[in-house]
Amino acid sequence: MELRPVTGGALRDWYDQELTQAFPPNECKPLADIKALVDQGRYEVWGLFDGDTLLGYATLWMEPADKSCILLDYLGVTAARRNGGLGGQIVRMLVEQLAGKSLLLIEAERPVEGDDLAENALRQRRLRFYERCGFVPAYDMATCGMRFTTFLPELPADLAPVMALHRAIYGPDRTDVKVPLGPDELPPGPPAWMEKGETEWSVC
């Protein structure tokens, strides 16, 4: 098995057959926007392949002026191969691939007091998943009106430049993004397009 870039016509196949089948519509960036980010050097789509067969995927979002920190945007495993440990394998392979060059940032949504029990249980499982992958919680942040924990493969001596670059990846127009988010702070409200139920860029 190997990680390879997903490009060209394979990008549309991945989007139509995998991403949009695994994630809710309001969580899927439009394909045109993903392609635009790729063209700007801000986004990469990687597939885990066994020969020509796609087993899973990860997408990486970055600030092209400084790629010392890279954000994991989507992580998924094809339906036939789920629950077999491939998600964790993809994360570990990414860490190895980026070692010495970039720090992989991972956001995981925090449980919400009073929210649906099943949804909170899913959030807890995701937090534990990244801990099993060897990541450590570093700080909280907010986006789309929700609190997330940011996980890192290791804690640097100084988190300030990491948090600054994390915020820069989203761009200055995202008023719903706050990095870091203090323990007593509330997340900023979701962006106007989200409140209207729109799914246009940028989706969360």
mmCIF file with all atom_site columns, C-alpha atoms in Angstrom:
data_model
loop_
_atom_site.group_PDB
_atom_site.id
_atom_site.type_symbol
_atom_site.label_atom_id
_atom_site.label_alt_id
_atom_site.label_comp_id
_atom_site.label_asym_id
_atom_site.label_entity_id
_atom_site.label_seq_id
_atom_site.pdbx_PDB_ins_code
_atom_site.Cartn_x
_atom_site.Cartn_y
_atom_site.Cartn_z
_atom_site.occupancy
_atom_site.B_iso_or_equiv
_atom_site.pdbx_formal_charge
_atom_site.auth_seq_id
_atom_site.auth_comp_id
_atom_site.auth_asym_id
_atom_site.auth_atom_id
_atom_site.pdbx_PDB_model_num
ATOM 1   C CA . MET A 1 1   ? 0.000   0.000  0.000   1.00 0.00 ? 1   MET A CA 1
ATOM 2   C CA . GLU A 1 2   ? 1.190   3.512  -0.727  1.00 0.00 ? 2   GLU A CA 1
ATOM 3   C CA . LEU A 1 3   ? 0.045   7.113  -0.461  1.00 0.00 ? 3   LEU A CA 1
ATOM 4   C CA . ARG A 1 4   ? -0.213  8.843  -3.838  1.00 0.00 ? 4   ARG A CA 1
ATOM 5   C CA . PRO A 1 5   ? -1.599  12.216 -4.946  1.00 0.00 ? 5   PRO A CA 1
ATOM 6   C CA . VAL A 1 6   ? -5.094  12.158 -6.435  1.00 0.00 ? 6   VAL A CA 1
ATOM 7   C CA . THR A 1 7   ? -5.136  14.463 -9.463  1.00 0.00 ? 7   THR A CA 1
ATOM 8   C CA . GLY A 1 8   ? -6.778  15.045 -12.831 1.00 0.00 ? 8   GLY A CA 1
ATOM 9   C CA . GLY A 1 9   ? -9.880  13.032 -13.624 1.00 0.00 ? 9   GLY A CA 1
ATOM 10  C CA . ALA A 1 10  ? -9.327  10.864 -10.552 1.00 0.00 ? 10  ALA A CA 1
ATOM 11  C CA . LEU A 1 11  ? -10.086 13.929 -8.430  1.00 0.00 ? 11  LEU A CA 1
ATOM 12  C CA . ARG A 1 12  ? -13.678 14.084 -9.688  1.00 0.00 ? 12  ARG A CA 1
ATOM 13  C CA . ASP A 1 13  ? -14.118 10.330 -9.203  1.00 0.00 ? 13  ASP A CA 1
ATOM 14  C CA . TRP A 1 14  ? -12.867 10.648 -5.614  1.00 0.00 ? 14  TRP A CA 1
ATOM 15  C CA . TYR A 1 15  ? -15.175 13.593 -4.968  1.00 0.00 ? 15  TYR A CA 1
ATOM 16  C CA . ASP A 1 16  ? -18.312 12.009 -6.465  1.00 0.00 ? 16  ASP A CA 1
ATOM 17  C CA . GLN A 1 17  ? -17.797 8.442  -5.274  1.00 0.00 ? 17  GLN A CA 1
ATOM 18  C CA . GLU A 1 18  ? -16.126 8.940  -1.900  1.00 0.00 ? 18  GLU A CA 1
ATOM 19  C CA . LEU A 1 19  ? -16.202 12.390 -0.298  1.00 0.00 ? 19  LEU A CA 1
ATOM 20  C CA . THR A 1 20  ? -19.816 13.280 -1.032  1.00 0.00 ? 20  THR A CA 1
ATOM 21  C CA . GLN A 1 21  ? -20.961 9.800  -0.012  1.00 0.00 ? 21  GLN A CA 1
ATOM 22  C CA . ALA A 1 22  ? -19.163 9.888  3.337   1.00 0.00 ? 22  ALA A CA 1
ATOM 23  C CA . PHE A 1 23  ? -19.739 13.485 4.492   1.00 0.00 ? 23  PHE A CA 1
ATOM 24  C CA . PRO A 1 24  ? -22.930 15.574 4.856   1.00 0.00 ? 24  PRO A CA 1
ATOM 25  C CA . PRO A 1 25  ? -23.478 18.119 2.048   1.00 0.00 ? 25  PRO A CA 1
ATOM 26  C CA . ASN A 1 26  ? -22.730 21.108 4.308   1.00 0.00 ? 26  ASN A CA 1
ATOM 27  C CA . GLU A 1 27  ? -19.332 19.597 5.162   1.00 0.00 ? 27  GLU A CA 1
ATOM 28  C CA . CYS A 1 28  ? -18.226 19.029 1.551   1.00 0.00 ? 28  CYS A CA 1
ATOM 29  C CA . LYS A 1 29  ? -16.286 21.793 -0.118  1.00 0.00 ? 29  LYS A CA 1
ATOM 30  C CA . PRO A 1 30  ? -17.457 22.245 -3.720  1.00 0.00 ? 30  PRO A CA 1
ATOM 31  C CA . LEU A 1 31  ? -15.178 20.439 -6.157  1.00 0.00 ? 31  LEU A CA 1
ATOM 32  C CA . ALA A 1 32  ? -14.510 23.689 -8.023  1.00 0.00 ? 32  ALA A CA 1
ATOM 33  C CA . ASP A 1 33  ? -13.191 25.261 -4.819  1.00 0.00 ? 33  ASP A CA 1
ATOM 34  C CA . ILE A 1 34  ? -11.015 22.248 -4.028  1.00 0.00 ? 34  ILE A CA 1
ATOM 35  C CA . LYS A 1 35  ? -9.533  22.480 -7.529  1.00 0.00 ? 35  LYS A CA 1
ATOM 36  C CA . ALA A 1 36  ? -8.955  26.222 -7.072  1.00 0.00 ? 36  ALA A CA 1
ATOM 37  C CA . LEU A 1 37  ? -7.142  25.604 -3.775  1.00 0.00 ? 37  LEU A CA 1
ATOM 38  C CA . VAL A 1 38  ? -5.041  22.892 -5.426  1.00 0.00 ? 38  VAL A CA 1
ATOM 39  C CA . ASP A 1 39  ? -4.102  25.305 -8.228  1.00 0.00 ? 39  ASP A CA 1
ATOM 40  C CA . GLN A 1 40  ? -3.098  27.905 -5.605  1.00 0.00 ? 40  GLN A CA 1
ATOM 41  C CA . GLY A 1 41  ? -0.807  25.418 -3.867  1.00 0.00 ? 41  GLY A CA 1
ATOM 42  C CA . ARG A 1 42  ? -3.050  25.469 -0.775  1.00 0.00 ? 42  ARG A CA 1
ATOM 43  C CA . TYR A 1 43  ? -4.550  21.983 -0.957  1.00 0.00 ? 43  TYR A CA 1
ATOM 44  C CA . GLU A 1 44  ? -3.544  18.392 -1.681  1.00 0.00 ? 44  GLU A CA 1
ATOM 45  C CA . VAL A 1 45  ? -5.618  15.212 -1.983  1.00 0.00 ? 45  VAL A CA 1
ATOM 46  C CA . TRP A 1 46  ? -3.821  11.969 -1.136  1.00 0.00 ? 46  TRP A CA 1
ATOM 47  C CA . GLY A 1 47  ? -5.115  8.449  -1.651  1.00 0.00 ? 47  GLY A CA 1
ATOM 48  C CA . LEU A 1 48  ? -4.052  5.231  0.019   1.00 0.00 ? 48  LEU A CA 1
ATOM 49  C CA . PHE A 1 49  ? -3.790  2.720  -2.818  1.00 0.00 ? 49  PHE A CA 1
ATOM 50  C CA . ASP A 1 50  ? -3.290  -1.011 -3.124  1.00 0.00 ? 50  ASP A CA 1
ATOM 51  C CA . GLY A 1 51  ? -2.197  -1.143 -6.738  1.00 0.00 ? 51  GLY A CA 1
ATOM 52  C CA . ASP A 1 52  ? -4.873  0.837  -8.559  1.00 0.00 ? 52  ASP A CA 1
ATOM 53  C CA . THR A 1 53  ? -7.513  0.318  -5.858  1.00 0.00 ? 53  THR A CA 1
ATOM 54  C CA . LEU A 1 54  ? -8.323  3.275  -3.616  1.00 0.00 ? 54  LEU A CA 1
ATOM 55  C CA . LEU A 1 55  ? -8.595  2.204  0.027   1.00 0.00 ? 55  LEU A CA 1
ATOM 56  C CA . GLY A 1 56  ? -8.779  5.563  1.787   1.00 0.00 ? 56  GLY A CA 1
ATOM 57  C CA . TYR A 1 57  ? -7.868  9.219  1.486   1.00 0.00 ? 57  TYR A CA 1
ATOM 58  C CA . ALA A 1 58  ? -6.706  12.334 3.283   1.00 0.00 ? 58  ALA A CA 1
ATOM 59  C CA . THR A 1 59  ? -6.772  15.970 2.218   1.00 0.00 ? 59  THR A CA 1
ATOM 60  C CA . LEU A 1 60  ? -4.295  18.553 3.423   1.00 0.00 ? 60  LEU A CA 1
ATOM 61  C CA . TRP A 1 61  ? -4.879  22.313 3.684   1.00 0.00 ? 61  TRP A CA 1
ATOM 62  C CA . MET A 1 62  ? -1.963  24.705 4.006   1.00 0.00 ? 62  MET A CA 1
ATOM 63  C CA . GLU A 1 63  ? -0.668  28.251 3.750   1.00 0.00 ? 63  GLU A CA 1
ATOM 64  C CA . PRO A 1 64  ? 1.662   28.166 0.714   1.00 0.00 ? 64  PRO A CA 1
ATOM 65  C CA . ALA A 1 65  ? 3.945   30.872 2.114   1.00 0.00 ? 65  ALA A CA 1
ATOM 66  C CA . ASP A 1 66  ? 4.776   28.670 5.117   1.00 0.00 ? 66  ASP A CA 1
ATOM 67  C CA . LYS A 1 67  ? 4.141   24.931 5.009   1.00 0.00 ? 67  LYS A CA 1
ATOM 68  C CA . SER A 1 68  ? 5.712   24.190 8.378   1.00 0.00 ? 68  SER A CA 1
ATOM 69  C CA . CYS A 1 69  ? 2.183   23.421 9.635   1.00 0.00 ? 69  CYS A CA 1
ATOM 70  C CA . ILE A 1 70  ? -0.406  21.562 7.551   1.00 0.00 ? 70  ILE A CA 1
ATOM 71  C CA . LEU A 1 71  ? -4.042  20.937 8.490   1.00 0.00 ? 71  LEU A CA 1
ATOM 72  C CA . LEU A 1 72  ? -5.750  17.583 7.942   1.00 0.00 ? 72  LEU A CA 1
ATOM 73  C CA . ASP A 1 73  ? -9.070  18.569 6.363   1.00 0.00 ? 73  ASP A CA 1
ATOM 74  C CA . TYR A 1 74  ? -10.759 15.282 5.418   1.00 0.00 ? 74  TYR A CA 1
ATOM 75  C CA . LEU A 1 75  ? -9.862  11.727 6.411   1.00 0.00 ? 75  LEU A CA 1
ATOM 76  C CA . GLY A 1 76  ? -11.813 8.780  5.074   1.00 0.00 ? 76  GLY A CA 1
ATOM 77  C CA . VAL A 1 77  ? -11.745 5.087  4.243   1.00 0.00 ? 77  VAL A CA 1
ATOM 78  C CA . THR A 1 78  ? -13.750 3.520  1.417   1.00 0.00 ? 78  THR A CA 1
ATOM 79  C CA . ALA A 1 79  ? -16.964 1.851  2.566   1.00 0.00 ? 79  ALA A CA 1
ATOM 80  C CA . ALA A 1 80  ? -15.743 -1.700 1.950   1.00 0.00 ? 80  ALA A CA 1
ATOM 81  C CA . ARG A 1 81  ? -12.593 -1.198 4.029   1.00 0.00 ? 81  ARG A CA 1
ATOM 82  C CA . ARG A 1 82  ? -13.870 0.676  7.087   1.00 0.00 ? 82  ARG A CA 1
ATOM 83  C CA . ASN A 1 83  ? -13.198 -0.484 10.653  1.00 0.00 ? 83  ASN A CA 1
ATOM 84  C CA . GLY A 1 84  ? -10.009 -2.236 9.601   1.00 0.00 ? 84  GLY A CA 1
ATOM 85  C CA . GLY A 1 85  ? -7.463  0.214  10.972  1.00 0.00 ? 85  GLY A CA 1
ATOM 86  C CA . LEU A 1 86  ? -6.751  1.959  7.672   1.00 0.00 ? 86  LEU A CA 1
ATOM 87  C CA . GLY A 1 87  ? -7.686  5.417  8.987   1.00 0.00 ? 87  GLY A CA 1
ATOM 88  C CA . GLY A 1 88  ? -5.003  5.207  11.644  1.00 0.00 ? 88  GLY A CA 1
ATOM 89  C CA . GLN A 1 89  ? -2.547  3.856  9.099   1.00 0.00 ? 89  GLN A CA 1
ATOM 90  C CA . ILE A 1 90  ? -3.157  6.834  6.812   1.00 0.00 ? 90  ILE A CA 1
ATOM 91  C CA . VAL A 1 91  ? -2.538  9.253  9.696   1.00 0.00 ? 91  VAL A CA 1
ATOM 92  C CA . ARG A 1 92  ? 0.718   7.518  10.635  1.00 0.00 ? 92  ARG A CA 1
ATOM 93  C CA . MET A 1 93  ? 1.888   7.476  7.017   1.00 0.00 ? 93  MET A CA 1
ATOM 94  C CA . LEU A 1 94  ? 1.179   11.203 6.714   1.00 0.00 ? 94  LEU A CA 1
ATOM 95  C CA . VAL A 1 95  ? 3.209   11.923 9.848   1.00 0.00 ? 95  VAL A CA 1
ATOM 96  C CA . GLU A 1 96  ? 6.125   9.922  8.430   1.00 0.00 ? 96  GLU A CA 1
ATOM 97  C CA . GLN A 1 97  ? 5.813   11.656 5.058   1.00 0.00 ? 97  GLN A CA 1
ATOM 98  C CA . LEU A 1 98  ? 5.844   15.121 6.650   1.00 0.00 ? 98  LEU A CA 1
ATOM 99  C CA . ALA A 1 99  ? 8.539   14.370 9.252   1.00 0.00 ? 99  ALA A CA 1
ATOM 100 C CA . GLY A 1 100 ? 11.229  17.028 9.336   1.00 0.00 ? 100 GLY A CA 1
ATOM 101 C CA . LYS A 1 101 ? 9.236   19.285 7.010   1.00 0.00 ? 101 LYS A CA 1
ATOM 102 C CA . SER A 1 102 ? 5.755   19.981 8.381   1.00 0.00 ? 102 SER A CA 1
ATOM 103 C CA . LEU A 1 103 ? 3.742   19.530 11.565  1.00 0.00 ? 103 LEU A CA 1
ATOM 104 C CA . LEU A 1 104 ? 0.388   17.840 10.960  1.00 0.00 ? 104 LEU A CA 1
ATOM 105 C CA . LEU A 1 105 ? -2.527  19.613 12.689  1.00 0.00 ? 105 LEU A CA 1
ATOM 106 C CA . ILE A 1 106 ? -5.738  17.703 13.349  1.00 0.00 ? 106 ILE A CA 1
ATOM 107 C CA . GLU A 1 107 ? -9.007  19.231 14.565  1.00 0.00 ? 107 GLU A CA 1
ATOM 108 C CA . ALA A 1 108 ? -11.576 17.122 16.417  1.00 0.00 ? 108 ALA A CA 1
ATOM 109 C CA . GLU A 1 109 ? -14.926 18.466 17.569  1.00 0.00 ? 109 GLU A CA 1
ATOM 110 C CA . ARG A 1 110 ? -15.520 18.556 21.315  1.00 0.00 ? 110 ARG A CA 1
ATOM 111 C CA . PRO A 1 111 ? -18.648 17.065 22.896  1.00 0.00 ? 111 PRO A CA 1
ATOM 112 C CA . VAL A 1 112 ? -21.380 19.631 23.496  1.00 0.00 ? 112 VAL A CA 1
ATOM 113 C CA . GLU A 1 113 ? -23.188 19.689 26.835  1.00 0.00 ? 113 GLU A CA 1
ATOM 114 C CA . GLY A 1 114 ? -26.853 18.832 26.368  1.00 0.00 ? 114 GLY A CA 1
ATOM 115 C CA . ASP A 1 115 ? -26.398 17.747 22.748  1.00 0.00 ? 115 ASP A CA 1
ATOM 116 C CA . ASP A 1 116 ? -27.576 14.461 21.246  1.00 0.00 ? 116 ASP A CA 1
ATOM 117 C CA . LEU A 1 117 ? -26.028 11.535 23.137  1.00 0.00 ? 117 LEU A CA 1
ATOM 118 C CA . ALA A 1 118 ? -25.147 9.589  20.005  1.00 0.00 ? 118 ALA A CA 1
ATOM 119 C CA . GLU A 1 119 ? -23.488 12.634 18.439  1.00 0.00 ? 119 GLU A CA 1
ATOM 120 C CA . ASN A 1 120 ? -21.460 13.289 21.579  1.00 0.00 ? 120 ASN A CA 1
ATOM 121 C CA . ALA A 1 121 ? -20.422 9.627  21.699  1.00 0.00 ? 121 ALA A CA 1
ATOM 122 C CA . LEU A 1 122 ? -19.162 9.934  18.118  1.00 0.00 ? 122 LEU A CA 1
ATOM 123 C CA . ARG A 1 123 ? -17.198 13.055 19.052  1.00 0.00 ? 123 ARG A CA 1
ATOM 124 C CA . GLN A 1 124 ? -15.607 11.207 21.966  1.00 0.00 ? 124 GLN A CA 1
ATOM 125 C CA . ARG A 1 125 ? -14.638 8.298  19.696  1.00 0.00 ? 125 ARG A CA 1
ATOM 126 C CA . ARG A 1 126 ? -12.924 10.672 17.292  1.00 0.00 ? 126 ARG A CA 1
ATOM 127 C CA . LEU A 1 127 ? -10.957 12.276 20.118  1.00 0.00 ? 127 LEU A CA 1
ATOM 128 C CA . ARG A 1 128 ? -9.829  8.855  21.348  1.00 0.00 ? 128 ARG A CA 1
ATOM 129 C CA . PHE A 1 129 ? -8.983  7.775  17.795  1.00 0.00 ? 129 PHE A CA 1
ATOM 130 C CA . TYR A 1 130 ? -6.427  10.542 17.360  1.00 0.00 ? 130 TYR A CA 1
ATOM 131 C CA . GLU A 1 131 ? -4.954  9.820  20.774  1.00 0.00 ? 131 GLU A CA 1
ATOM 132 C CA . ARG A 1 132 ? -4.541  6.168  19.729  1.00 0.00 ? 132 ARG A CA 1
ATOM 133 C CA . CYS A 1 133 ? -2.728  7.438  16.649  1.00 0.00 ? 133 CYS A CA 1
ATOM 134 C CA . GLY A 1 134 ? -0.155  8.965  19.006  1.00 0.00 ? 134 GLY A CA 1
ATOM 135 C CA . PHE A 1 135 ? -1.374  12.562 18.789  1.00 0.00 ? 135 PHE A CA 1
ATOM 136 C CA . VAL A 1 136 ? -1.605  14.795 21.833  1.00 0.00 ? 136 VAL A CA 1
ATOM 137 C CA . PRO A 1 137 ? -4.175  17.557 22.530  1.00 0.00 ? 137 PRO A CA 1
ATOM 138 C CA . ALA A 1 138 ? -2.456  20.928 22.266  1.00 0.00 ? 138 ALA A CA 1
ATOM 139 C CA . TYR A 1 139 ? -5.116  23.666 22.366  1.00 0.00 ? 139 TYR A CA 1
ATOM 140 C CA . ASP A 1 140 ? -8.758  24.350 21.552  1.00 0.00 ? 140 ASP A CA 1
ATOM 141 C CA . MET A 1 141 ? -9.947  26.412 18.594  1.00 0.00 ? 141 MET A CA 1
ATOM 142 C CA . ALA A 1 142 ? -13.288 27.378 17.087  1.00 0.00 ? 142 ALA A CA 1
ATOM 143 C CA . THR A 1 143 ? -14.789 27.230 13.640  1.00 0.00 ? 143 THR A CA 1
ATOM 144 C CA . CYS A 1 144 ? -18.387 27.082 12.365  1.00 0.00 ? 144 CYS A CA 1
ATOM 145 C CA . GLY A 1 145 ? -19.698 27.937 15.823  1.00 0.00 ? 145 GLY A CA 1
ATOM 146 C CA . MET A 1 146 ? -18.182 24.830 17.431  1.00 0.00 ? 146 MET A CA 1
ATOM 147 C CA . ARG A 1 147 ? -15.256 24.090 19.763  1.00 0.00 ? 147 ARG A CA 1
ATOM 148 C CA . PHE A 1 148 ? -12.532 21.782 18.483  1.00 0.00 ? 148 PHE A CA 1
ATOM 149 C CA . THR A 1 149 ? -9.424  20.335 20.078  1.00 0.00 ? 149 THR A CA 1
ATOM 150 C CA . THR A 1 150 ? -6.292  20.616 17.970  1.00 0.00 ? 150 THR A CA 1
ATOM 151 C CA . PHE A 1 151 ? -4.073  17.546 18.079  1.00 0.00 ? 151 PHE A CA 1
ATOM 152 C CA . LEU A 1 152 ? -0.367  17.492 17.232  1.00 0.00 ? 152 LEU A CA 1
ATOM 153 C CA . PRO A 1 153 ? 2.016   14.539 16.838  1.00 0.00 ? 153 PRO A CA 1
ATOM 154 C CA . GLU A 1 154 ? 4.209   16.213 19.458  1.00 0.00 ? 154 GLU A CA 1
ATOM 155 C CA . LEU A 1 155 ? 4.130   19.404 21.495  1.00 0.00 ? 155 LEU A CA 1
ATOM 156 C CA . PRO A 1 156 ? 6.637   22.061 20.414  1.00 0.00 ? 156 PRO A CA 1
ATOM 157 C CA . ALA A 1 157 ? 8.351   24.251 22.981  1.00 0.00 ? 157 ALA A CA 1
ATOM 158 C CA . ASP A 1 158 ? 6.433   27.280 21.685  1.00 0.00 ? 158 ASP A CA 1
ATOM 159 C CA . LEU A 1 159 ? 2.852   26.897 20.473  1.00 0.00 ? 159 LEU A CA 1
ATOM 160 C CA . ALA A 1 160 ? 2.424   30.547 19.445  1.00 0.00 ? 160 ALA A CA 1
ATOM 161 C CA . PRO A 1 161 ? 3.789   30.213 15.873  1.00 0.00 ? 161 PRO A CA 1
ATOM 162 C CA . VAL A 1 162 ? 1.829   26.988 15.382  1.00 0.00 ? 162 VAL A CA 1
ATOM 163 C CA . MET A 1 163 ? -1.425  28.673 16.409  1.00 0.00 ? 163 MET A CA 1
ATOM 164 C CA . ALA A 1 164 ? -0.705  31.711 14.232  1.00 0.00 ? 164 ALA A CA 1
ATOM 165 C CA . LEU A 1 165 ? -0.119  29.555 11.171  1.00 0.00 ? 165 LEU A CA 1
ATOM 166 C CA . HIS A 1 166 ? -3.161  27.425 11.989  1.00 0.00 ? 166 HIS A CA 1
ATOM 167 C CA . ARG A 1 167 ? -5.286  30.586 11.894  1.00 0.00 ? 167 ARG A CA 1
ATOM 168 C CA . ALA A 1 168 ? -3.616  31.784 8.689   1.00 0.00 ? 168 ALA A CA 1
ATOM 169 C CA . ILE A 1 169 ? -4.582  28.605 6.838   1.00 0.00 ? 169 ILE A CA 1
ATOM 170 C CA . TYR A 1 170 ? -8.255  29.624 7.020   1.00 0.00 ? 170 TYR A CA 1
ATOM 171 C CA . GLY A 1 171 ? -7.600  33.091 5.641   1.00 0.00 ? 171 GLY A CA 1
ATOM 172 C CA . PRO A 1 172 ? -8.599  36.499 7.052   1.00 0.00 ? 172 PRO A CA 1
ATOM 173 C CA . ASP A 1 173 ? -12.241 36.417 5.923   1.00 0.00 ? 173 ASP A CA 1
ATOM 174 C CA . ARG A 1 174 ? -13.293 33.595 8.245   1.00 0.00 ? 174 ARG A CA 1
ATOM 175 C CA . THR A 1 175 ? -14.665 35.540 11.215  1.00 0.00 ? 175 THR A CA 1
ATOM 176 C CA . ASP A 1 176 ? -15.955 32.311 12.786  1.00 0.00 ? 176 ASP A CA 1
ATOM 177 C CA . VAL A 1 177 ? -12.407 30.980 13.287  1.00 0.00 ? 177 VAL A CA 1
ATOM 178 C CA . LYS A 1 178 ? -10.571 31.644 16.560  1.00 0.00 ? 178 LYS A CA 1
ATOM 179 C CA . VAL A 1 179 ? -7.188  30.129 17.380  1.00 0.00 ? 179 VAL A CA 1
ATOM 180 C CA . PRO A 1 180 ? -6.748  29.484 20.240  1.00 0.00 ? 180 PRO A CA 1
ATOM 181 C CA . LEU A 1 181 ? -10.078 29.395 22.080  1.00 0.00 ? 181 LEU A CA 1
ATOM 182 C CA . GLY A 1 182 ? -9.731  29.773 25.838  1.00 0.00 ? 182 GLY A CA 1
ATOM 183 C CA . PRO A 1 183 ? -11.511 27.396 28.249  1.00 0.00 ? 183 PRO A CA 1
ATOM 184 C CA . ASP A 1 184 ? -14.013 30.080 29.282  1.00 0.00 ? 184 ASP A CA 1
ATOM 185 C CA . GLU A 1 185 ? -14.511 31.552 25.806  1.00 0.00 ? 185 GLU A CA 1
ATOM 186 C CA . LEU A 1 186 ? -17.482 30.785 23.601  1.00 0.00 ? 186 LEU A CA 1
ATOM 187 C CA . PRO A 1 187 ? -16.928 30.048 19.905  1.00 0.00 ? 187 PRO A CA 1
ATOM 188 C CA . PRO A 1 188 ? -17.782 32.950 17.597  1.00 0.00 ? 188 PRO A CA 1
ATOM 189 C CA . GLY A 1 189 ? -21.094 32.544 15.824  1.00 0.00 ? 189 GLY A CA 1
ATOM 190 C CA . PRO A 1 190 ? -21.194 30.582 12.580  1.00 0.00 ? 190 PRO A CA 1
ATOM 191 C CA . PRO A 1 191 ? -20.721 32.504 9.329   1.00 0.00 ? 191 PRO A CA 1
ATOM 192 C CA . ALA A 1 192 ? -23.772 34.040 7.677   1.00 0.00 ? 192 ALA A CA 1
ATOM 193 C CA . TRP A 1 193 ? -23.786 31.528 4.819   1.00 0.00 ? 193 TRP A CA 1
ATOM 194 C CA . MET A 1 194 ? -24.033 28.681 7.327   1.00 0.00 ? 194 MET A CA 1
ATOM 195 C CA . GLU A 1 195 ? -26.941 30.263 9.191   1.00 0.00 ? 195 GLU A CA 1
ATOM 196 C CA . LYS A 1 196 ? -28.784 30.601 5.878   1.00 0.00 ? 196 LYS A CA 1
ATOM 197 C CA . GLY A 1 197 ? -28.246 26.915 5.156   1.00 0.00 ? 197 GLY A CA 1
ATOM 198 C CA . GLU A 1 198 ? -26.013 27.581 2.168   1.00 0.00 ? 198 GLU A CA 1
ATOM 199 C CA . THR A 1 199 ? -23.342 25.073 1.184   1.00 0.00 ? 199 THR A CA 1
ATOM 200 C CA . GLU A 1 200 ? -21.121 27.339 -0.861  1.00 0.00 ? 200 GLU A CA 1
ATOM 201 C CA . TRP A 1 201 ? -17.479 28.009 0.007   1.00 0.00 ? 201 TRP A CA 1
ATOM 202 C CA . SER A 1 202 ? -16.283 28.047 2.557   1.00 0.00 ? 202 SER A CA 1
ATOM 203 C CA . VAL A 1 203 ? -17.961 25.074 4.139   1.00 0.00 ? 203 VAL A CA 1
ATOM 204 C CA . CYS A 1 204 ? -16.845 23.801 7.521   1.00 0.00 ? 204 CYS A CA 1
#
